[in-house]
Short mmCIF file of C-alpha atoms in Angstrom, two decimals:
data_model
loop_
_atom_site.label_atom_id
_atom_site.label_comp_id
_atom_site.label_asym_id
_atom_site.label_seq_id
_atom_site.Cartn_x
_atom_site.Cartn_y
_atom_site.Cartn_z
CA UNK A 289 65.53 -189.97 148.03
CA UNK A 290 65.96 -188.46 144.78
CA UNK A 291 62.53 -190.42 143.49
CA UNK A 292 60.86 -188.45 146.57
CA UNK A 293 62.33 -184.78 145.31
CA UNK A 294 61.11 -185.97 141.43
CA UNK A 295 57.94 -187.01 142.84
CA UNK A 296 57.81 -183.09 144.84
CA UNK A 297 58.37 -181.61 142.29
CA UNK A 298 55.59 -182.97 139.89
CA UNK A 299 52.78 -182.61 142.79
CA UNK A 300 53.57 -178.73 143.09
CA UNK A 301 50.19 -177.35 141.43
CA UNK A 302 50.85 -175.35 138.29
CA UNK A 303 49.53 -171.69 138.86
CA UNK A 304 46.05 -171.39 136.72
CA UNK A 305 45.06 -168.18 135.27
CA UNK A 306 42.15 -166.51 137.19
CA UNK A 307 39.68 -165.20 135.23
CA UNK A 308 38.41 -161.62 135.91
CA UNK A 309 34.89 -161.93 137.23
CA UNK A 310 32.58 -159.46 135.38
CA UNK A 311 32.38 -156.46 137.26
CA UNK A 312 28.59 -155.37 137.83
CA UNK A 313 28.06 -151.97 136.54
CA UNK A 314 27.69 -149.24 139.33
CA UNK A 315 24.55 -147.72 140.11
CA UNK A 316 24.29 -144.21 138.14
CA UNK A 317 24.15 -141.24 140.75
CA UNK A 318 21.57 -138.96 139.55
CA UNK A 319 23.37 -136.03 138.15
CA UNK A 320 22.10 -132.48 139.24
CA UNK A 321 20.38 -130.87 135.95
CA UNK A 322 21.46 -127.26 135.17
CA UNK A 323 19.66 -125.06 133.05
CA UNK A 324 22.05 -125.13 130.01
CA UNK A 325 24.44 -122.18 129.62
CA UNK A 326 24.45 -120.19 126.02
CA UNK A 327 27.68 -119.39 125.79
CA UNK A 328 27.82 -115.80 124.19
CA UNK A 329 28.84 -115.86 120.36
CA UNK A 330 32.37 -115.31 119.91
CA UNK A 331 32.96 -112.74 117.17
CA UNK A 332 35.31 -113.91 115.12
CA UNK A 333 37.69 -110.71 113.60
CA UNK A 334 38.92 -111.60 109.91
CA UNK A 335 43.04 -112.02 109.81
CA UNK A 336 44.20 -109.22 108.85
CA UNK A 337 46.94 -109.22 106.30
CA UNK A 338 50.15 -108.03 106.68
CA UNK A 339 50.49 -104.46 105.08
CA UNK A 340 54.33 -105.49 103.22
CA UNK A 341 52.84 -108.03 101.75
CA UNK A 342 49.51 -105.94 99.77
CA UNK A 343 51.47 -103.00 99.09
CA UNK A 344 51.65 -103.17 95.26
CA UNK A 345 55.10 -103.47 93.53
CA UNK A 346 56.50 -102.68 90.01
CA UNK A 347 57.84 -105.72 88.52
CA UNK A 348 60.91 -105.48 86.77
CA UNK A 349 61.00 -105.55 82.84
CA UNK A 350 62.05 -109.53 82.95
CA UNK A 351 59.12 -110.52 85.45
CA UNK A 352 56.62 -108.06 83.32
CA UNK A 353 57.53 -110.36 80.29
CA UNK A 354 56.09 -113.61 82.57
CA UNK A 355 52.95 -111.59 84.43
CA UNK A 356 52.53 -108.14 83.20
CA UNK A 357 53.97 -105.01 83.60
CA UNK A 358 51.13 -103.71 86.37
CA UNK A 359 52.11 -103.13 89.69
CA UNK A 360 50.53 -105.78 92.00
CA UNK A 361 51.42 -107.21 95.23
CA UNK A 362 54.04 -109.84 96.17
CA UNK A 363 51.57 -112.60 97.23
CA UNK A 364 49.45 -112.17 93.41
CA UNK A 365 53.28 -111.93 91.90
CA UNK A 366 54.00 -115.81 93.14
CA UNK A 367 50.51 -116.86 92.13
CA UNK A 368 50.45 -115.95 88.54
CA UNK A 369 54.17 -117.25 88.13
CA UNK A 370 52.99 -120.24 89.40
CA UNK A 371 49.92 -120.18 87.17
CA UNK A 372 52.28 -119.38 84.16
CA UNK A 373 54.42 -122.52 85.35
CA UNK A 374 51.47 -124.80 85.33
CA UNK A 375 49.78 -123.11 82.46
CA UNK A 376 52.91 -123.96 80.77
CA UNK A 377 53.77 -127.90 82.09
CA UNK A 378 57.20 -126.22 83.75
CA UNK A 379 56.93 -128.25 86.86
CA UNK A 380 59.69 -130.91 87.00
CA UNK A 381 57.73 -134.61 86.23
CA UNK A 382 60.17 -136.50 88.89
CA UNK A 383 60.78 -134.14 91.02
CA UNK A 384 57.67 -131.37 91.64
CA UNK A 385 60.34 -129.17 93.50
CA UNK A 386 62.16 -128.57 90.49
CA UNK A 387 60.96 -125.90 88.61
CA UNK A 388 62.16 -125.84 84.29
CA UNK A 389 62.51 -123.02 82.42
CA UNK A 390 61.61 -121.66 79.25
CA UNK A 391 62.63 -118.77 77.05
CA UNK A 392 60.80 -116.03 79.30
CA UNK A 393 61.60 -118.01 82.51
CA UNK A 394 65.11 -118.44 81.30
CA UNK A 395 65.77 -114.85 81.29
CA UNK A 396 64.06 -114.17 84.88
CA UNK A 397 66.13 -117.23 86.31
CA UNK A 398 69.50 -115.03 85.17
CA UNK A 399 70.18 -118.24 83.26
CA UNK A 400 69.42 -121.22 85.19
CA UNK A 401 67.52 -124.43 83.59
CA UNK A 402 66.26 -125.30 86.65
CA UNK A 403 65.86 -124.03 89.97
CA UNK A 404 64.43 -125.00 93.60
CA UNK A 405 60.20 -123.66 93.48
CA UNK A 406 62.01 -122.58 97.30
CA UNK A 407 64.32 -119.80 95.10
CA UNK A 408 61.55 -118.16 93.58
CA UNK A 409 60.75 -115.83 96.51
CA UNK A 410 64.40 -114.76 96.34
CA UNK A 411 64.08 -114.15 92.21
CA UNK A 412 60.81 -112.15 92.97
CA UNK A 413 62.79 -110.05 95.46
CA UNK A 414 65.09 -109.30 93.02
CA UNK A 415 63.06 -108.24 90.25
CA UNK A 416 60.39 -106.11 91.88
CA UNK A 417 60.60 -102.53 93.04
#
């Protein structure tokens, strides 16, 4: 009897993978032509800026020493630090975050070496009016 189960066993047919027959493509409907909308122009308004950040500010005597002693606004402040720290090679090789100082920035920095480039908004807060 057991030769008989064996012998069952081996005659079971082994499940074959169907293929997918290729699928016909379906006739195209024909699609109702529209005349083509024009979809008016959308007018576009320019971003206005906020007002606290144009409104002009003195910079202190320190921060005059690094970008001049006119009174501009907060936004030109951090761009011609920053141009004064890449003018100057200040940015940290290893890590660009880092921000080195030098005699002027030294002074501005109320002593520091280094700082994060995310404390200079609060140094520019601090030495504006």
């Amino acid at each position: 009897m057991a030769t008989k189960k064996k012998a069952a066993k081996k005659a079971a047919p082994k499940k074959a993978a169907k293929k997918a027959a290729p699928k016909k493509a379906a006739p195209k409907k024909a699609a109702k032509k529209a005349a083509p909308k024009k979809a008016a122009p959308k007018k576009k308004s320019a971003r206005k800026p906020n007002a606290a950040f144009m409104k002009p500010l003195t910079p202190s005597a320190v921060l005059a020493d690094v970008i001049g002693n006119k009174a501009v606004p907060r936004t030109e402040i951090i761009k011609k630090i920053w141009d004064y720290i890449k003018k100057n090679k200040l940015q940290d090789q290893k890590n660009k975050r880092m921000i080195n100082a030098d005699a002027k920035l030294k002074a501005l920095f109320a002593g520091k070496a280094q700082i994060s480039m995310f404390d200079l908004a609060k140094i520019v807060g601090k030495n504006v009016s």
